[in-house]
Amino acid sequence: MNRETTYNFIIDEDNQSTRIDSVLSLLLPETSRSFIQKLIEGGNLLLNGQVMTSKKYKTCEGDRIEIIVPEPEKLSVEPENIPLDIVYEDDDVLVVNKPKGMVVHPAVGNYTGTLVNAIMYHCGDRLSSINGVIRPGIVHRIDKDTSGLLIVAKNDFSHLKLAQQIKEHTFSRRYEAVVYGKLKNLKG
């Protein structure tokens, strides 16, 4: 049985003339703005009784908003017993050193052997569901041919807090690269 949750709001004077995705991220603080945008684009938003698919719509006082949040899909990605280089772990986060050559999450051509398969085996059902069925717990990623530390959220609360820090640039990331030859620019 598929369960969904419906939220209803009426826009007040304080929230008028603001993008609808921004307003909803304030009204639903436990939900990320990018997830709200996906819901809007997927036709899960009714504005004054009509389907609205534009996340850029500027709200008006008195607008009636109904947003439908579908139940998270059951994950079809299988856990795999792949060794992880765990640097840190607690009840909220897992920090892993992703090796070069490992894909972070399943995608076309890489449905197995990914970091997600490995962390699903390690963590079981203790992962954030915010990024959907293919990327449980994944807050940020690095390319397949890049090695480095990744933070994995083990619950939705830590996922939202980490995503907020990345958005507000209070969470810093540092990259180092080894290059060969003459470089045109010393930074970039």
mmCIF file of C-alpha atoms in Angstrom:
data_model
loop_
_atom_site.group_PDB
_atom_site.id
_atom_site.type_symbol
_atom_site.label_atom_id
_atom_site.label_comp_id
_atom_site.label_asym_id
_atom_site.label_seq_id
_atom_site.Cartn_x
_atom_site.Cartn_y
_atom_site.Cartn_z
ATOM 1 C CA MET A 1 0.000 0.000 0.000
ATOM 2 C CA ASN A 2 1.460 3.349 -1.052
ATOM 3 C CA ARG A 3 1.132 6.043 1.607
ATOM 4 C CA GLU A 4 1.665 9.682 0.941
ATOM 5 C CA THR A 5 1.547 12.742 3.133
ATOM 6 C CA THR A 6 -0.300 15.893 2.112
ATOM 7 C CA TYR A 7 0.494 19.324 3.557
ATOM 8 C CA ASN A 8 -1.821 22.333 3.151
ATOM 9 C CA PHE A 9 -0.844 25.975 3.574
ATOM 10 C CA ILE A 10 -2.330 29.399 2.934
ATOM 11 C CA ILE A 11 0.226 32.083 2.094
ATOM 12 C CA ASP A 12 0.204 34.996 4.503
ATOM 13 C CA GLU A 13 1.567 38.512 4.122
ATOM 14 C CA ASP A 14 5.017 37.470 5.402
ATOM 15 C CA ASN A 15 5.498 34.850 2.663
ATOM 16 C CA GLN A 16 4.042 36.650 -0.346
ATOM 17 C CA SER A 17 6.223 37.608 -3.334
ATOM 18 C CA THR A 18 8.633 34.781 -2.526
ATOM 19 C CA ARG A 19 9.491 31.812 -4.753
ATOM 20 C CA ILE A 20 7.222 28.915 -3.941
ATOM 21 C CA ASP A 21 10.119 26.485 -3.391
ATOM 22 C CA SER A 22 11.680 28.890 -0.871
ATOM 23 C CA VAL A 23 8.387 29.331 0.986
ATOM 24 C CA LEU A 24 7.853 25.571 1.182
ATOM 25 C CA SER A 25 11.384 24.982 2.462
ATOM 26 C CA LEU A 26 10.573 27.405 5.310
ATOM 27 C CA LEU A 27 7.178 25.817 6.001
ATOM 28 C CA LEU A 28 8.620 22.282 5.836
ATOM 29 C CA PRO A 29 12.016 22.713 7.541
ATOM 30 C CA GLU A 30 12.626 18.954 7.708
ATOM 31 C CA THR A 31 12.514 18.771 3.884
ATOM 32 C CA SER A 32 15.347 19.978 1.647
ATOM 33 C CA ARG A 33 14.683 22.640 -0.968
ATOM 34 C CA SER A 34 16.023 20.404 -3.749
ATOM 35 C CA PHE A 35 13.547 17.674 -2.735
ATOM 36 C CA ILE A 36 10.715 20.226 -2.740
ATOM 37 C CA GLN A 37 11.785 21.311 -6.242
ATOM 38 C CA LYS A 38 11.617 17.676 -7.423
ATOM 39 C CA LEU A 39 8.125 17.356 -5.941
ATOM 40 C CA ILE A 40 6.997 20.519 -7.748
ATOM 41 C CA GLU A 41 8.519 19.420 -11.055
ATOM 42 C CA GLY A 42 6.846 16.020 -10.617
ATOM 43 C CA GLY A 43 3.366 17.554 -10.400
ATOM 44 C CA ASN A 44 2.940 17.054 -6.643
ATOM 45 C CA LEU A 45 1.960 20.678 -5.955
ATOM 46 C CA LEU A 46 -1.491 22.172 -6.249
ATOM 47 C CA LEU A 47 -1.721 25.952 -6.242
ATOM 48 C CA ASN A 48 -5.275 27.183 -5.729
ATOM 49 C CA GLY A 49 -6.511 23.760 -6.863
ATOM 50 C CA GLN A 50 -4.405 23.626 -10.052
ATOM 51 C CA VAL A 51 -1.242 21.602 -10.660
ATOM 52 C CA MET A 52 1.801 23.898 -10.554
ATOM 53 C CA THR A 53 5.159 22.693 -11.939
ATOM 54 C CA SER A 54 7.133 25.954 -11.790
ATOM 55 C CA LYS A 55 9.390 26.256 -8.766
ATOM 56 C CA LYS A 56 9.956 29.938 -9.647
ATOM 57 C CA TYR A 57 6.346 31.013 -9.109
ATOM 58 C CA LYS A 58 6.163 33.995 -6.728
ATOM 59 C CA THR A 59 3.499 33.489 -4.107
ATOM 60 C CA CYS A 60 0.597 35.845 -3.436
ATOM 61 C CA GLU A 61 -1.155 36.454 -0.151
ATOM 62 C CA GLY A 62 -4.087 34.031 0.101
ATOM 63 C CA ASP A 63 -2.617 31.403 -2.259
ATOM 64 C CA ARG A 64 -3.727 27.911 -1.225
ATOM 65 C CA ILE A 65 -0.900 25.410 -1.492
ATOM 66 C CA GLU A 66 -1.255 21.650 -1.267
ATOM 67 C CA ILE A 67 1.915 19.595 -1.600
ATOM 68 C CA ILE A 68 1.900 15.824 -1.744
ATOM 69 C CA VAL A 69 4.951 13.954 -0.480
ATOM 70 C CA PRO A 70 4.910 10.368 -1.731
ATOM 71 C CA GLU A 71 6.093 7.555 0.484
ATOM 72 C CA PRO A 72 9.789 6.880 -0.198
ATOM 73 C CA GLU A 73 10.243 4.135 -2.770
ATOM 74 C CA LYS A 74 11.647 0.870 -1.547
ATOM 75 C CA LEU A 75 15.283 0.677 -2.478
ATOM 76 C CA SER A 76 16.035 -1.755 -5.254
ATOM 77 C CA VAL A 77 19.791 -1.439 -4.763
ATOM 78 C CA GLU A 78 21.223 -4.474 -3.008
ATOM 79 C CA PRO A 79 23.646 -4.247 -0.075
ATOM 80 C CA GLU A 80 27.047 -5.732 -0.905
ATOM 81 C CA ASN A 81 29.789 -6.825 1.459
ATOM 82 C CA ILE A 82 32.447 -4.488 0.062
ATOM 83 C CA PRO A 83 35.220 -3.443 2.463
ATOM 84 C CA LEU A 84 35.017 0.179 3.582
ATOM 85 C CA ASP A 85 37.880 2.351 4.809
ATOM 86 C CA ILE A 86 35.978 3.919 7.726
ATOM 87 C CA VAL A 87 37.675 7.005 9.141
ATOM 88 C CA TYR A 88 34.944 7.956 11.633
ATOM 89 C CA GLU A 89 31.512 6.722 12.676
ATOM 90 C CA ASP A 90 28.866 7.628 15.237
ATOM 91 C CA ASP A 91 25.061 7.417 15.428
ATOM 92 C CA ASP A 92 24.607 10.288 12.945
ATOM 93 C CA VAL A 93 27.387 10.112 10.360
ATOM 94 C CA LEU A 94 29.852 7.793 8.706
ATOM 95 C CA VAL A 95 33.047 9.142 7.151
ATOM 96 C CA VAL A 96 34.609 6.861 4.569
ATOM 97 C CA ASN A 97 37.721 7.135 2.456
ATOM 98 C CA LYS A 98 36.393 6.373 -1.042
ATOM 99 C CA PRO A 99 39.001 4.741 -3.256
ATOM 100 C CA LYS A 100 39.725 5.805 -6.820
ATOM 101 C CA GLY A 101 37.677 3.771 -9.279
ATOM 102 C CA MET A 102 34.623 3.307 -7.040
ATOM 103 C CA VAL A 103 31.362 4.928 -8.134
ATOM 104 C CA VAL A 104 29.499 6.662 -5.297
ATOM 105 C CA HIS A 105 25.920 5.711 -6.202
ATOM 106 C CA PRO A 106 24.309 3.351 -8.723
ATOM 107 C CA ALA A 107 23.716 4.726 -12.212
ATOM 108 C CA VAL A 108 23.577 3.440 -15.757
ATOM 109 C CA GLY A 109 26.440 0.995 -16.219
ATOM 110 C CA ASN A 110 27.248 0.841 -12.502
ATOM 111 C CA TYR A 111 24.436 -0.845 -10.584
ATOM 112 C CA THR A 112 26.712 -2.868 -8.303
ATOM 113 C CA GLY A 113 30.026 -2.352 -6.560
ATOM 114 C CA THR A 114 29.214 1.227 -5.578
ATOM 115 C CA LEU A 115 29.847 3.014 -2.312
ATOM 116 C CA VAL A 116 26.077 2.988 -1.708
ATOM 117 C CA ASN A 117 26.017 -0.820 -2.014
ATOM 118 C CA ALA A 118 28.827 -1.008 0.544
ATOM 119 C CA ILE A 119 27.344 1.454 3.056
ATOM 120 C CA MET A 120 23.946 -0.242 2.805
ATOM 121 C CA TYR A 121 25.604 -3.490 3.860
ATOM 122 C CA HIS A 122 27.503 -1.752 6.666
ATOM 123 C CA CYS A 123 24.644 0.429 7.974
ATOM 124 C CA GLY A 124 21.557 -1.607 7.139
ATOM 125 C CA ASP A 125 18.451 0.564 7.331
ATOM 126 C CA ARG A 126 20.178 3.298 9.359
ATOM 127 C CA LEU A 127 20.678 5.749 6.480
ATOM 128 C CA SER A 128 19.071 9.042 5.525
ATOM 129 C CA SER A 129 16.308 8.718 2.936
ATOM 130 C CA ILE A 130 16.434 12.324 1.743
ATOM 131 C CA ASN A 131 18.198 11.759 -1.575
ATOM 132 C CA GLY A 132 15.865 8.959 -2.582
ATOM 133 C CA VAL A 133 16.211 5.333 -3.436
ATOM 134 C CA ILE A 134 19.525 5.392 -5.269
ATOM 135 C CA ARG A 135 21.503 7.645 -2.910
ATOM 136 C CA PRO A 136 20.611 6.813 0.698
ATOM 137 C CA GLY A 137 22.773 8.811 3.079
ATOM 138 C CA ILE A 138 24.716 10.540 0.321
ATOM 139 C CA VAL A 139 25.130 14.246 1.142
ATOM 140 C CA HIS A 140 27.842 15.004 -1.412
ATOM 141 C CA ARG A 141 29.857 12.968 -3.877
ATOM 142 C CA ILE A 142 33.171 12.821 -5.659
ATOM 143 C CA ASP A 143 33.908 11.442 -9.101
ATOM 144 C CA LYS A 144 34.682 7.798 -9.774
ATOM 145 C CA ASP A 145 38.349 8.470 -10.496
ATOM 146 C CA THR A 146 38.793 10.622 -7.387
ATOM 147 C CA SER A 147 39.721 9.285 -3.969
ATOM 148 C CA GLY A 148 38.863 11.063 -0.754
ATOM 149 C CA LEU A 149 36.686 11.398 2.305
ATOM 150 C CA LEU A 150 32.903 11.374 2.042
ATOM 151 C CA ILE A 151 30.417 12.037 4.818
ATOM 152 C CA VAL A 152 27.394 9.765 4.813
ATOM 153 C CA ALA A 153 24.273 10.793 6.778
ATOM 154 C CA LYS A 154 22.801 8.011 8.889
ATOM 155 C CA ASN A 155 19.530 9.861 9.523
ATOM 156 C CA ASP A 156 17.463 12.643 7.942
ATOM 157 C CA PHE A 157 18.277 15.163 10.695
ATOM 158 C CA SER A 158 22.044 14.917 10.169
ATOM 159 C CA HIS A 159 21.541 14.947 6.386
ATOM 160 C CA LEU A 160 19.600 18.223 6.530
ATOM 161 C CA LYS A 161 22.144 19.822 8.870
ATOM 162 C CA LEU A 162 25.087 18.787 6.667
ATOM 163 C CA ALA A 163 23.327 19.966 3.499
ATOM 164 C CA GLN A 164 22.586 23.291 5.189
ATOM 165 C CA GLN A 165 26.268 23.709 6.126
ATOM 166 C CA ILE A 166 27.319 22.983 2.541
ATOM 167 C CA LYS A 167 24.741 25.473 1.221
ATOM 168 C CA GLU A 168 25.823 28.176 3.680
ATOM 169 C CA HIS A 169 29.530 27.478 3.050
ATOM 170 C CA THR A 170 30.169 26.815 6.749
ATOM 171 C CA PHE A 171 31.286 23.321 5.781
ATOM 172 C CA SER A 172 34.614 23.418 3.993
ATOM 173 C CA ARG A 173 35.989 20.998 1.441
ATOM 174 C CA ARG A 174 39.580 20.898 0.333
ATOM 175 C CA TYR A 175 40.904 19.197 -2.769
ATOM 176 C CA GLU A 176 44.456 18.291 -3.634
ATOM 177 C CA ALA A 177 45.673 17.143 -7.024
ATOM 178 C CA VAL A 178 48.896 15.861 -8.483
ATOM 179 C CA VAL A 179 49.562 17.159 -11.982
ATOM 180 C CA TYR A 180 52.224 16.662 -14.585
ATOM 181 C CA GLY A 181 53.475 19.254 -17.061
ATOM 182 C CA LYS A 182 53.274 23.033 -17.272
ATOM 183 C CA LEU A 183 50.113 24.648 -16.035
ATOM 184 C CA LYS A 184 48.689 27.814 -17.530
ATOM 185 C CA ASN A 185 47.098 28.801 -14.179
ATOM 186 C CA LEU A 186 48.337 28.031 -10.690
ATOM 187 C CA LYS A 187 44.801 27.952 -9.282
ATOM 188 C CA GLY A 188 41.526 26.686 -10.588
#
